[in-house]
PDB file of C-alpha atoms in Angstrom:
ATOM      1  CA  UNK A   1      -3.527  24.485  59.924  1.00  0.00           C
ATOM      2  CA  UNK A   2      -6.974  24.635  58.878  1.00  0.00           C
ATOM      3  CA  UNK A   3      -8.902  22.511  56.836  1.00  0.00           C
ATOM      4  CA  UNK A   4     -10.769  24.439  54.169  1.00  0.00           C
ATOM      5  CA  UNK A   5     -13.015  23.272  50.679  1.00  0.00           C
ATOM      6  CA  UNK A   6     -11.623  24.345  47.091  1.00  0.00           C
ATOM      7  CA  UNK A   7     -13.793  24.237  44.545  1.00  0.00           C
ATOM      8  CA  UNK A   8     -13.572  23.630  40.957  1.00  0.00           C
ATOM      9  CA  UNK A   9     -15.057  22.560  37.594  1.00  0.00           C
ATOM     10  CA  UNK A  10     -14.026  22.174  34.129  1.00  0.00           C
ATOM     11  CA  UNK A  11     -15.881  21.049  30.476  1.00  0.00           C
ATOM     12  CA  UNK A  12     -14.417  18.170  28.949  1.00  0.00           C
ATOM     13  CA  UNK A  13     -14.472  17.411  25.127  1.00  0.00           C
ATOM     14  CA  UNK A  14     -15.934  14.338  24.980  1.00  0.00           C
ATOM     15  CA  UNK A  15     -17.684  11.329  26.909  1.00  0.00           C
ATOM     16  CA  UNK A  16     -14.517   9.192  26.747  1.00  0.00           C
ATOM     17  CA  UNK A  17     -11.938   7.806  29.150  1.00  0.00           C
ATOM     18  CA  UNK A  18      -9.401   9.568  28.008  1.00  0.00           C
ATOM     19  CA  UNK A  19     -11.033  13.282  27.814  1.00  0.00           C
ATOM     20  CA  UNK A  20     -12.458  12.642  31.366  1.00  0.00           C
ATOM     21  CA  UNK A  21      -9.012  11.693  32.728  1.00  0.00           C
ATOM     22  CA  UNK A  22      -7.316  14.485  30.834  1.00  0.00           C
ATOM     23  CA  UNK A  23     -10.012  17.216  32.304  1.00  0.00           C
ATOM     24  CA  UNK A  24      -9.143  15.810  35.838  1.00  0.00           C
ATOM     25  CA  UNK A  25      -5.899  15.860  35.777  1.00  0.00           C
ATOM     26  CA  UNK A  26      -5.574  19.450  34.260  1.00  0.00           C
ATOM     27  CA  UNK A  27      -7.921  20.686  37.036  1.00  0.00           C
ATOM     28  CA  UNK A  28      -6.528  19.082  39.898  1.00  0.00           C
ATOM     29  CA  UNK A  29      -3.081  20.072  38.739  1.00  0.00           C
ATOM     30  CA  UNK A  30      -4.546  23.662  38.693  1.00  0.00           C
ATOM     31  CA  UNK A  31      -5.917  23.529  41.881  1.00  0.00           C
ATOM     32  CA  UNK A  32      -2.770  21.996  43.577  1.00  0.00           C
ATOM     33  CA  UNK A  33      -0.531  25.097  41.840  1.00  0.00           C
ATOM     34  CA  UNK A  34      -2.766  27.646  42.200  1.00  0.00           C
ATOM     35  CA  UNK A  35      -3.308  27.016  46.311  1.00  0.00           C
ATOM     36  CA  UNK A  36       0.387  25.853  47.106  1.00  0.00           C
ATOM     37  CA  UNK A  37      -0.513  21.995  47.419  1.00  0.00           C
ATOM     38  CA  UNK A  38       0.651  18.761  47.391  1.00  0.00           C
ATOM     39  CA  UNK A  39      -1.386  15.798  46.888  1.00  0.00           C
ATOM     40  CA  UNK A  40      -0.429  14.866  50.536  1.00  0.00           C
ATOM     41  CA  UNK A  41      -2.457  18.021  51.660  1.00  0.00           C
ATOM     42  CA  UNK A  42      -5.522  16.760  50.391  1.00  0.00           C
ATOM     43  CA  UNK A  43      -8.140  15.230  53.000  1.00  0.00           C
ATOM     44  CA  UNK A  44     -10.652  13.819  50.348  1.00  0.00           C
ATOM     45  CA  UNK A  45     -12.325  15.006  47.139  1.00  0.00           C
ATOM     46  CA  UNK A  46     -15.797  14.709  45.947  1.00  0.00           C
ATOM     47  CA  UNK A  47     -15.931  15.050  42.208  1.00  0.00           C
ATOM     48  CA  UNK A  48     -19.318  15.050  40.244  1.00  0.00           C
ATOM     49  CA  UNK A  49     -20.052  14.726  36.701  1.00  0.00           C
ATOM     50  CA  UNK A  50     -23.075  15.485  34.498  1.00  0.00           C
ATOM     51  CA  UNK A  51     -25.402  12.711  33.733  1.00  0.00           C
ATOM     52  CA  UNK A  52     -23.933  12.399  29.850  1.00  0.00           C
ATOM     53  CA  UNK A  53     -20.387  11.619  31.358  1.00  0.00           C
ATOM     54  CA  UNK A  54     -20.252   7.528  32.121  1.00  0.00           C
ATOM     55  CA  UNK A  55     -17.339   6.609  30.558  1.00  0.00           C
ATOM     56  CA  UNK A  56     -14.737   6.568  33.243  1.00  0.00           C
ATOM     57  CA  UNK A  57     -15.110   7.643  36.974  1.00  0.00           C
ATOM     58  CA  UNK A  58     -13.227  11.077  37.644  1.00  0.00           C
ATOM     59  CA  UNK A  59     -11.431   9.559  40.722  1.00  0.00           C
ATOM     60  CA  UNK A  60      -9.670   7.035  38.300  1.00  0.00           C
ATOM     61  CA  UNK A  61      -8.356  10.122  36.416  1.00  0.00           C
ATOM     62  CA  UNK A  62      -6.749  11.386  39.934  1.00  0.00           C
ATOM     63  CA  UNK A  63      -4.724   8.749  40.338  1.00  0.00           C
ATOM     64  CA  UNK A  64      -2.272  10.043  37.929  1.00  0.00           C
ATOM     65  CA  UNK A  65      -1.694  13.133  39.837  1.00  0.00           C
ATOM     66  CA  UNK A  66      -0.439  11.190  42.988  1.00  0.00           C
ATOM     67  CA  UNK A  67      -3.796  11.008  44.539  1.00  0.00           C
ATOM     68  CA  UNK A  68      -3.498   7.168  45.191  1.00  0.00           C
ATOM     69  CA  UNK A  69      -3.763   7.508  48.838  1.00  0.00           C
ATOM     70  CA  UNK A  70      -6.549  10.062  49.026  1.00  0.00           C
ATOM     71  CA  UNK A  71     -10.112   9.134  49.713  1.00  0.00           C
ATOM     72  CA  UNK A  72     -11.753  10.287  46.746  1.00  0.00           C
ATOM     73  CA  UNK A  73     -15.847   9.308  45.806  1.00  0.00           C
ATOM     74  CA  UNK A  74     -17.835  10.174  42.494  1.00  0.00           C
ATOM     75  CA  UNK A  75     -21.362  11.140  41.926  1.00  0.00           C
ATOM     76  CA  UNK A  76     -23.780  12.177  39.175  1.00  0.00           C
ATOM     77  CA  UNK A  77     -25.140  15.969  39.273  1.00  0.00           C
ATOM     78  CA  UNK A  78     -28.786  16.502  38.960  1.00  0.00           C
ATOM     79  CA  UNK A  79     -30.107  16.230  35.526  1.00  0.00           C
ATOM     80  CA  UNK A  80     -31.143  19.829  35.303  1.00  0.00           C
ATOM     81  CA  UNK A  81     -32.568  20.580  31.976  1.00  0.00           C
ATOM     82  CA  UNK A  82     -30.422  23.125  30.078  1.00  0.00           C
ATOM     83  CA  UNK A  83     -27.150  22.697  32.588  1.00  0.00           C
ATOM     84  CA  UNK A  84     -23.834  22.753  31.235  1.00  0.00           C
ATOM     85  CA  UNK A  85     -23.078  19.698  29.338  1.00  0.00           C
ATOM     86  CA  UNK A  86     -19.808  17.392  29.572  1.00  0.00           C
ATOM     87  CA  UNK A  87     -18.858  18.967  33.220  1.00  0.00           C
ATOM     88  CA  UNK A  88     -16.744  17.787  35.976  1.00  0.00           C
ATOM     89  CA  UNK A  89     -16.907  19.456  39.525  1.00  0.00           C
ATOM     90  CA  UNK A  90     -14.639  19.248  42.417  1.00  0.00           C
ATOM     91  CA  UNK A  91     -14.804  19.846  45.760  1.00  0.00           C
ATOM     92  CA  UNK A  92     -11.237  19.125  47.502  1.00  0.00           C
ATOM     93  CA  UNK A  93     -10.688  19.146  51.361  1.00  0.00           C
ATOM     94  CA  UNK A  94      -7.279  20.454  52.135  1.00  0.00           C
ATOM     95  CA  UNK A  95      -5.029  21.175  55.113  1.00  0.00           C
ATOM     96  CA  UNK A  96      -3.683  24.745  54.558  1.00  0.00           C
ATOM     97  CA  UNK A  97      -2.392  27.220  56.310  1.00  0.00           C
ATOM     98  CA  UNK A  98      -4.012  29.585  54.073  1.00  0.00           C
ATOM     99  CA  UNK A  99      -6.964  32.072  55.265  1.00  0.00           C
ATOM    100  CA  UNK A 100     -10.302  31.048  53.480  1.00  0.00           C
ATOM    101  CA  UNK A 101     -10.353  34.697  51.255  1.00  0.00           C
ATOM    102  CA  UNK A 102      -6.967  33.494  49.876  1.00  0.00           C
ATOM    103  CA  UNK A 103      -8.172  30.123  48.874  1.00  0.00           C
ATOM    104  CA  UNK A 104      -8.070  30.133  44.605  1.00  0.00           C
ATOM    105  CA  UNK A 105     -11.240  28.161  43.034  1.00  0.00           C
ATOM    106  CA  UNK A 106     -10.504  27.129  39.702  1.00  0.00           C
ATOM    107  CA  UNK A 107     -12.964  26.907  36.892  1.00  0.00           C
ATOM    108  CA  UNK A 108     -11.890  26.101  33.388  1.00  0.00           C
ATOM    109  CA  UNK A 109     -12.997  25.732  29.425  1.00  0.00           C
ATOM    110  CA  UNK A 110     -16.945  26.056  29.427  1.00  0.00           C
ATOM    111  CA  UNK A 111     -16.808  25.529  33.124  1.00  0.00           C
ATOM    112  CA  UNK A 112     -15.912  29.354  33.886  1.00  0.00           C
ATOM    113  CA  UNK A 113     -19.624  30.566  33.020  1.00  0.00           C
ATOM    114  CA  UNK A 114     -20.788  28.638  36.299  1.00  0.00           C
ATOM    115  CA  UNK A 115     -18.639  30.874  38.378  1.00  0.00           C
ATOM    116  CA  UNK A 116     -17.942  34.256  36.263  1.00  0.00           C
ATOM    117  CA  UNK A 117     -17.240  36.011  39.784  1.00  0.00           C
ATOM    118  CA  UNK A 118     -14.306  33.825  40.789  1.00  0.00           C
ATOM    119  CA  UNK A 119     -13.182  31.782  37.421  1.00  0.00           C
ATOM    120  CA  UNK A 120      -9.631  32.632  35.997  1.00  0.00           C
TER     121      UNK A 120
END
């Protein structure tokens, strides 16, 4: 087994707890599915959100998909003028037998524009 980092991001519809939680649930579910992982394979997750998202902590949404025992932390992205709004980013550290080249990094909705080279 190796430790790998998996990146991802999503753009949510609104600055509401419901929208933030739904975005996190969708993003984490896609990351797990695309990489054949379970929450037990996850070592830790760092969430960042754009400064305009302050209605809820993204980590709270992760609890809905089985991340209750996973160390989670949230931070705010740098407020760069013109940056994509309503964006949640993730860096998950996982244990996996997968090679670095076979890891699927997940970018959803408007966040696909952040990494057109690897977005689905």
